[in-house]
Coordinates of C-alpha atoms and ligand atoms in Angstrom, one line a residue:
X1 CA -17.5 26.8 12.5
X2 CA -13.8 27.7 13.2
X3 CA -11.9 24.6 15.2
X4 CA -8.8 25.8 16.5
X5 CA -6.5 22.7 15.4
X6 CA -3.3 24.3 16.6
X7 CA -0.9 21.8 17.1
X8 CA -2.9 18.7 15.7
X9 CA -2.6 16.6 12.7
X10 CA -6.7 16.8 10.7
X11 CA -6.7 14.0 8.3
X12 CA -9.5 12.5 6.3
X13 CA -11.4 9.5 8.3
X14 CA -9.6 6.0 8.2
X15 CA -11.0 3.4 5.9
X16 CA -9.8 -0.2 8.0
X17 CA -10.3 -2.8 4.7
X18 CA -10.3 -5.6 6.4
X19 CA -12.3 -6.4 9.9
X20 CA -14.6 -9.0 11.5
X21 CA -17.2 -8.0 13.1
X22 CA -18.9 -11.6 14.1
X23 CA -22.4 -10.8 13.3
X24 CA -24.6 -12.9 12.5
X25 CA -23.5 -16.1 14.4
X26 CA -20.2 -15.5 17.0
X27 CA -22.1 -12.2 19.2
X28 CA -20.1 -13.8 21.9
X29 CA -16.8 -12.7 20.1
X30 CA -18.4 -9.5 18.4
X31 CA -21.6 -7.2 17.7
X32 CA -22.2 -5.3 14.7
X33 CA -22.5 -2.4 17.6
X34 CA -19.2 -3.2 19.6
X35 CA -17.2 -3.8 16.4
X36 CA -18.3 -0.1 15.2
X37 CA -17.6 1.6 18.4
X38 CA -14.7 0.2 18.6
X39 CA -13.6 1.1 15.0
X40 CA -15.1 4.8 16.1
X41 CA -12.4 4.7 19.2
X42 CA -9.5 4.1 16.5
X43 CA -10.4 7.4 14.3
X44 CA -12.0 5.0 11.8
X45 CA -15.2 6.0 9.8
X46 CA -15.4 3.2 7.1
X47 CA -15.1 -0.7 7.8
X48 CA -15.3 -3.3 5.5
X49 CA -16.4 -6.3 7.3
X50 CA -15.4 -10.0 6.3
X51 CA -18.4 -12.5 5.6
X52 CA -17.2 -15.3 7.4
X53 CA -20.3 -15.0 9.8
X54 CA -22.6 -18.0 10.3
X55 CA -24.1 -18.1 8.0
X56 CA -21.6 -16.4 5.9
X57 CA -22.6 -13.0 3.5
X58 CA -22.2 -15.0 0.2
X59 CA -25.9 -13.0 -1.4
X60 CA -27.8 -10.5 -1.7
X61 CA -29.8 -10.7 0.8
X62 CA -27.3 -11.2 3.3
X63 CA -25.5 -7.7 2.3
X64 CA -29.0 -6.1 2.7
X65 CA -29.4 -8.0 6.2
X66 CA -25.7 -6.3 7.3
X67 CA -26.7 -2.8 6.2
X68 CA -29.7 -2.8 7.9
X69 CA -28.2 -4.5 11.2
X70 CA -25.2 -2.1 10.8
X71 CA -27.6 1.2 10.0
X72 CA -27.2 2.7 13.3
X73 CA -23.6 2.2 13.1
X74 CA -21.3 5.3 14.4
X75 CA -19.2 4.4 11.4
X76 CA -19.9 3.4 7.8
X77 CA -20.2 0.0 6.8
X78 CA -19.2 -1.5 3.7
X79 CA -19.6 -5.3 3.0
X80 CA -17.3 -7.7 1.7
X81 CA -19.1 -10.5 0.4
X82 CA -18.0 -14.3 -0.1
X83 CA -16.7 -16.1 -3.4
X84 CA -18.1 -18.9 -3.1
X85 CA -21.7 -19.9 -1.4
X86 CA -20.8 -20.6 2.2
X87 CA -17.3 -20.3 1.7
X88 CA -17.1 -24.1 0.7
X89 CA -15.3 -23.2 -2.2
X90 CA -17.2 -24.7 -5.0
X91 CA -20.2 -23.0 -6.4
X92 CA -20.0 -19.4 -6.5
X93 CA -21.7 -16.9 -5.3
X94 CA -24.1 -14.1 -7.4
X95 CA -21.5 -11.8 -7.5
X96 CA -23.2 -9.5 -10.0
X97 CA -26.2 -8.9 -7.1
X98 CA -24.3 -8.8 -4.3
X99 CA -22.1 -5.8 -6.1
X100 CA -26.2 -4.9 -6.8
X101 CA -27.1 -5.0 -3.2
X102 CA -24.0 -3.0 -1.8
X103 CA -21.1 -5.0 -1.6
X104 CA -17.7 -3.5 -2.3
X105 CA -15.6 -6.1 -2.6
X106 CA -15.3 -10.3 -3.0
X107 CA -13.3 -12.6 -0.2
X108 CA -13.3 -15.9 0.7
X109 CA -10.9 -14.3 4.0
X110 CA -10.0 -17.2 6.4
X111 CA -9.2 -19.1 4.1
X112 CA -8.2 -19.0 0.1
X113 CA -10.7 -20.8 -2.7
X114 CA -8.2 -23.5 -3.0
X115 CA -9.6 -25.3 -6.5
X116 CA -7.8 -23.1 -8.6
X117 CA -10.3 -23.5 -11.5
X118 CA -13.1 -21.8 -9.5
X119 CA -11.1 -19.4 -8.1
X120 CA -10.3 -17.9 -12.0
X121 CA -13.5 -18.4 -12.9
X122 CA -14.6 -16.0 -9.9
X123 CA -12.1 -13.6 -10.9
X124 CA -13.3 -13.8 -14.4
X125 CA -16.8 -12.8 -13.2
X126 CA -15.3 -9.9 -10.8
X127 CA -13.4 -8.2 -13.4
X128 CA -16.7 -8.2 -16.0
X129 CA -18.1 -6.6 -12.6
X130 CA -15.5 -4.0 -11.5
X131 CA -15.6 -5.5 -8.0
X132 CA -11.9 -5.9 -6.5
X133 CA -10.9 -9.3 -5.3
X134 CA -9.7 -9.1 -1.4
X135 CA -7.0 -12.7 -1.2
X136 CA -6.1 -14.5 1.9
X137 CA -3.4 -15.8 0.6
X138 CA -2.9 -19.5 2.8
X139 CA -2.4 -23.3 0.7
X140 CA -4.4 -25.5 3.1
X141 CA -2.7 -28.3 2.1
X142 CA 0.9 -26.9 3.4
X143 CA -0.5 -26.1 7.1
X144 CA 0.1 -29.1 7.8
X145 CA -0.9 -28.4 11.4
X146 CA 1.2 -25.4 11.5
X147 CA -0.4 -22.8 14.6
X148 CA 3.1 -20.4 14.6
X149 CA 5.6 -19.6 12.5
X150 CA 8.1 -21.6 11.3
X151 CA 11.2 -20.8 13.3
X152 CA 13.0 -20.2 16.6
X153 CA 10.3 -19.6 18.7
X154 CA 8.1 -22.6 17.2
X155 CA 10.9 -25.0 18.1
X156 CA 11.2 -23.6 21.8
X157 CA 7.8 -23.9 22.8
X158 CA 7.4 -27.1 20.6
X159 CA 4.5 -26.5 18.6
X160 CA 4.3 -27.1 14.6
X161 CA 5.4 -23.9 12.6
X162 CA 3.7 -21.9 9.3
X163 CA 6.2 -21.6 6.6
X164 CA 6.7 -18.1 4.7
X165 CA 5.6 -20.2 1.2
X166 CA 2.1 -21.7 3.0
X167 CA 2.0 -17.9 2.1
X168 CA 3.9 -16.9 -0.4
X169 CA 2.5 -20.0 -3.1
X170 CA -1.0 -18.2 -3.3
X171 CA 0.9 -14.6 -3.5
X172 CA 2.2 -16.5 -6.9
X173 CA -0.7 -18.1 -8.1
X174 CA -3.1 -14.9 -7.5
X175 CA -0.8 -12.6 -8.9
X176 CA -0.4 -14.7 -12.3
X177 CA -4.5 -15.3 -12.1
X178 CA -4.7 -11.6 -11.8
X179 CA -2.6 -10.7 -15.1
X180 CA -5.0 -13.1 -16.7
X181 CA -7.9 -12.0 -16.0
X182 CA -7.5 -8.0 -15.4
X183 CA -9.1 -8.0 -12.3
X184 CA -8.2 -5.7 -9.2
X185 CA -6.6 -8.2 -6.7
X186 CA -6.2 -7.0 -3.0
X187 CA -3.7 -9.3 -1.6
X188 CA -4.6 -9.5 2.7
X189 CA -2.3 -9.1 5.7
X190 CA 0.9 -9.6 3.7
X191 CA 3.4 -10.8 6.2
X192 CA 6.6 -12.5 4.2
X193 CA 9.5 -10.9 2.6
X194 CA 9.1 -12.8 -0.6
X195 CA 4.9 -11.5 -0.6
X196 CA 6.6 -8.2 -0.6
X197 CA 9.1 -8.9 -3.6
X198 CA 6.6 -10.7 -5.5
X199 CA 4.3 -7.6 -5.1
X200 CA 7.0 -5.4 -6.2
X201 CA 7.3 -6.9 -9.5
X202 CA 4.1 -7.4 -10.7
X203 CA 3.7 -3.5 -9.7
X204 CA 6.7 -3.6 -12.6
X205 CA 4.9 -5.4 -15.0
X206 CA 1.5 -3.9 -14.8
X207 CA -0.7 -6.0 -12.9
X208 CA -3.4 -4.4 -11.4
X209 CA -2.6 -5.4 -7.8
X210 CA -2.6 -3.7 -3.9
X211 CA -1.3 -5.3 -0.9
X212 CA -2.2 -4.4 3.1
X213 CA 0.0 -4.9 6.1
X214 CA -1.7 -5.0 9.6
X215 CA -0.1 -3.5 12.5
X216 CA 0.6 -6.3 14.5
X217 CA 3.1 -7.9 11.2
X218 CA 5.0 -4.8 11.4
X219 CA 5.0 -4.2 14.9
X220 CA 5.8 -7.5 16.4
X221 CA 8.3 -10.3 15.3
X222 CA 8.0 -14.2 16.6
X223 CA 10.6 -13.4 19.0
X224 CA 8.4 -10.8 21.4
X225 CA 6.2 -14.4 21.6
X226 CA 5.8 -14.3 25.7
X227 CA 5.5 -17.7 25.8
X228 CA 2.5 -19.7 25.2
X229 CA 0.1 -17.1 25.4
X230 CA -2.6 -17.6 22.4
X231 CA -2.9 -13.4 22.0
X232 CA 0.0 -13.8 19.9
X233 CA -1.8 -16.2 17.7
X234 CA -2.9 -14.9 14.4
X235 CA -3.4 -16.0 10.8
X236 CA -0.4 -15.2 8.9
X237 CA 1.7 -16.0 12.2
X238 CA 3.9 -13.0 13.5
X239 CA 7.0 -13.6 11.4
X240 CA 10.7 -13.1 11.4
X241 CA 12.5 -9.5 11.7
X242 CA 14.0 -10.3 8.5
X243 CA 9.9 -10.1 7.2
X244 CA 9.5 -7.4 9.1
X245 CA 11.9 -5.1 8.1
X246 CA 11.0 -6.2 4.1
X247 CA 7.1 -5.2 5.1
X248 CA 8.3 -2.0 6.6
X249 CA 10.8 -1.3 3.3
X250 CA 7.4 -1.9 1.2
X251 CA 5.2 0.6 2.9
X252 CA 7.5 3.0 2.6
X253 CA 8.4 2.6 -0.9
X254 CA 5.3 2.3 -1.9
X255 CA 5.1 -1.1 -2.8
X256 CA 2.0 -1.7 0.0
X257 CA -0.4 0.7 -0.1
X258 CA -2.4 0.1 2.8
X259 CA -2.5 -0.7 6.8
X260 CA -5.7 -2.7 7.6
X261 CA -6.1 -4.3 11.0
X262 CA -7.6 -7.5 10.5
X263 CA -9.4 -6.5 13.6
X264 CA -10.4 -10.6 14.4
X265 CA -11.6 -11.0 18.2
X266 CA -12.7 -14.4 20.1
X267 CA -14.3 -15.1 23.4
X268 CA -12.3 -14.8 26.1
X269 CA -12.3 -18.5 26.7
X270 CA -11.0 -19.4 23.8
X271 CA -8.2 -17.5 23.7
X272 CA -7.0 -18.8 27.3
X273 CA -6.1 -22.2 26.0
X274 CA -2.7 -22.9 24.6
X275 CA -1.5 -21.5 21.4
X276 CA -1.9 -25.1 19.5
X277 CA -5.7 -24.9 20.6
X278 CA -7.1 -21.3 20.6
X279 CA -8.1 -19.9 17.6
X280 CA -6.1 -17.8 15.3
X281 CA -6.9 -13.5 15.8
X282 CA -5.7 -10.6 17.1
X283 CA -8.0 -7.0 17.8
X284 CA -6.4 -4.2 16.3
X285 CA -9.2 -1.4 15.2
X286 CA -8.3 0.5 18.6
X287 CA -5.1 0.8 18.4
X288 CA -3.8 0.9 14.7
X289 CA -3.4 4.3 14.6
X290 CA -1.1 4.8 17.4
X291 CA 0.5 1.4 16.5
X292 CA 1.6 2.9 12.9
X293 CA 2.6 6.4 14.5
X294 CA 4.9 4.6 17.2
X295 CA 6.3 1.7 14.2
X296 CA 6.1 4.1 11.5
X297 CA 6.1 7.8 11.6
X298 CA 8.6 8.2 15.1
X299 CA 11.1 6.1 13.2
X300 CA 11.0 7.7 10.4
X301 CA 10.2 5.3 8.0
X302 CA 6.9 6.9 7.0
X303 CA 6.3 10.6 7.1
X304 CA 2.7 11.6 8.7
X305 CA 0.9 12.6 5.5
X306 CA 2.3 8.8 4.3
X307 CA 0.2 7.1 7.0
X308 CA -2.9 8.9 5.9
X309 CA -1.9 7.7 2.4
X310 CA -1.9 4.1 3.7
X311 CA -4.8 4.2 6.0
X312 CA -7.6 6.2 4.1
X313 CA -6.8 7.7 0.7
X314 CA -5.2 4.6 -0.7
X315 CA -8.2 2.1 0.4
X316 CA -10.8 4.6 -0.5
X317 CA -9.1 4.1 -4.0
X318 CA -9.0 0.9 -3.6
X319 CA -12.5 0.3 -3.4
X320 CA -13.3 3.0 -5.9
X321 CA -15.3 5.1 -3.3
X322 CA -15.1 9.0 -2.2
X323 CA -13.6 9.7 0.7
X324 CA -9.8 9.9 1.6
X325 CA -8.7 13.8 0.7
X326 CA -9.3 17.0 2.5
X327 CA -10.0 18.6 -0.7
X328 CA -13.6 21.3 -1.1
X329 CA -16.6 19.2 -1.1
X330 CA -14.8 15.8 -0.6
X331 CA -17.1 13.3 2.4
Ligands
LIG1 O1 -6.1 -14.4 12.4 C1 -7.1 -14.5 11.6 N1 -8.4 -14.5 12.1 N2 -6.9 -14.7 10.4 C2 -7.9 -15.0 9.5 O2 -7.6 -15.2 8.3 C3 -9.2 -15.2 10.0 C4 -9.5 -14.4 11.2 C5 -10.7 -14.8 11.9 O3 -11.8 -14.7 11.3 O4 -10.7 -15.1 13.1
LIG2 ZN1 -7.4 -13.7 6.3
LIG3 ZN1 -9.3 -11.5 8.2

């Protein structure tokens, strides 16, 4: 079969790392089937779906139940499964089985295991499985009611702010937990300058350790905030140009290797009420690819064959599967 591609860029399928899809438990926000479709719309063909369903994908069995529910799905499916049973962050999960039963990667996403203890005894148990640990990367106990970020914008509106080091603390910690125990650590929606820095160095040093930006941390700064309009709320918090421009600086030197959406939606309902009441997510698996090409490529900070690098043959390395090359014989 000869496709006449003239004038076209062909590029191997995009591998999105990080999505939520809502099923089982929030269908009002989500389907298995909508998520998919909608992930088919952005020129994606593998998702990795985040467990925090209800009940949350923290065994076995609940990887098997998402590959069958997602086995009509117009694009592949590949589970993330929990750290710790129901994400309470104390006993952890069969990690071994659920690596068994299909899952490609470990997250407690929505939140970070904040007992440090049980945290390096999970990546302990991930390494000895060659299963990479996916970090959201948020100390609970610095929120301190925070729904935006920490700046300009927060003060206007008058609503309590997220500080770059609610962030930037777990960066630290995971990266030094990481050198310890040799695992693969997958830091999440990076969105602070010193995230990127941190990153940078422990590159340097040898630490086996990837980073994502989403679209809408590279895209957007706090300042494009209309108002109190709860579709700019998200978790990391659009942050300041200064972050920006250090999250654009590490795509294109390499330092992040991916662009994952976070693709998060809610009920329409809940996202109507005020930014300090609506839940924190943004969609994104529709429009990431034309999101990077207009942020990325047209201002020349990353060449087009770069954005492929970030959005499929990177995260197919990433989670050690095929996939991500035009080469002979390659999926
Ligand atoms: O904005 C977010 N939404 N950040 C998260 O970490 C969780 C996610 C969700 O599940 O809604
Ligand atoms: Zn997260
Ligand atoms: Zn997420």
């Amino acid at each position: 079969q000869v496709i006449d591609a003239t004038g076209k860029y062909v590029m191997p399928g995009l591998i999105d790392l990080h999505v939520h899809l809502r099923e089982p438990g929030f269908e009002y926000k989500e389907t298995i089937e909508t998520g998919t479709k909608a992930a088919a719309h952005g020129g994606v063909t593998s998702i990795c779906p985040m467990p925090n369903t209800k009940p949350v994908i923290d065994s076995a069995e609940r990887i098997k139940d998402l590959l069958i529910r997602a086995k009509d799905a117009p694009v592949h499916v590949l589970p993330i499964g929990a750290v710790t049973i129901g994400q309470e962050g104390k006993e952890l999960t069969d990690i071994a089985a659920m690596k068994e039963a299909g899952a490609v990667a470990l997250s407690e996403d929505g939140k970070s295991v904040m007992d440090t203890l049980v945290f390096r005894k999970a990546l302990w148990k991930a390494a000895e499985c060659n299963i990479p640990m996916f970090s959201h990367c948020e100390d609970k106990s610095l929120v301190d009611g925070g729904v935006m970020n920490a700046g300009a914008k927060a003060k206007e509106l008058g609503l309590p702010g997220i500080t770059n080091a609610v962030e930037d603390v777990i960066v630290a910690r995971d990266i030094l937990l990481a050198k310890e125990t040799g695992v693969h650590l997958h830091l999440c929606h990076c969105s602070t300058k010193d995230s990127v820095k941190m990153i940078r160095i422990a590159k340097k040093d040898g630490v086996s350790v990837s980073a994502e930006v989403c679209p809408h941390h590279f895209a957007m700064t706090e300042d494009e905030i209309a108002g109190d309009d709860a579709n700019y709320k998200m978790n990391p918090p659009l942050r300041s140009a200064a972050d920006v421009e250090a999250l654009v600086d590490g795509l294109a030197d390499g330092t992040m290797e991916a662009i994952s959406t976070d693709h998060a939606p809610h009920g329409e309902e809940e996202k109507k009420q005020s930014i300090a009441k609506a839940p924190f997510g943004i969609v994104g698996s529709e429009t990431a690819y034309a999101l990077s090409v207009t942020h990325l490529v047209k201002t020349g900070k990353l060449t087009p064959l770069q954005l492929v690098e970030k959005m499929s043959t990177n995260p197919c390395r990433i989670l050690s599967v095929p996939g991500g090359t035009l080469s002979v014989g390659a999926p």
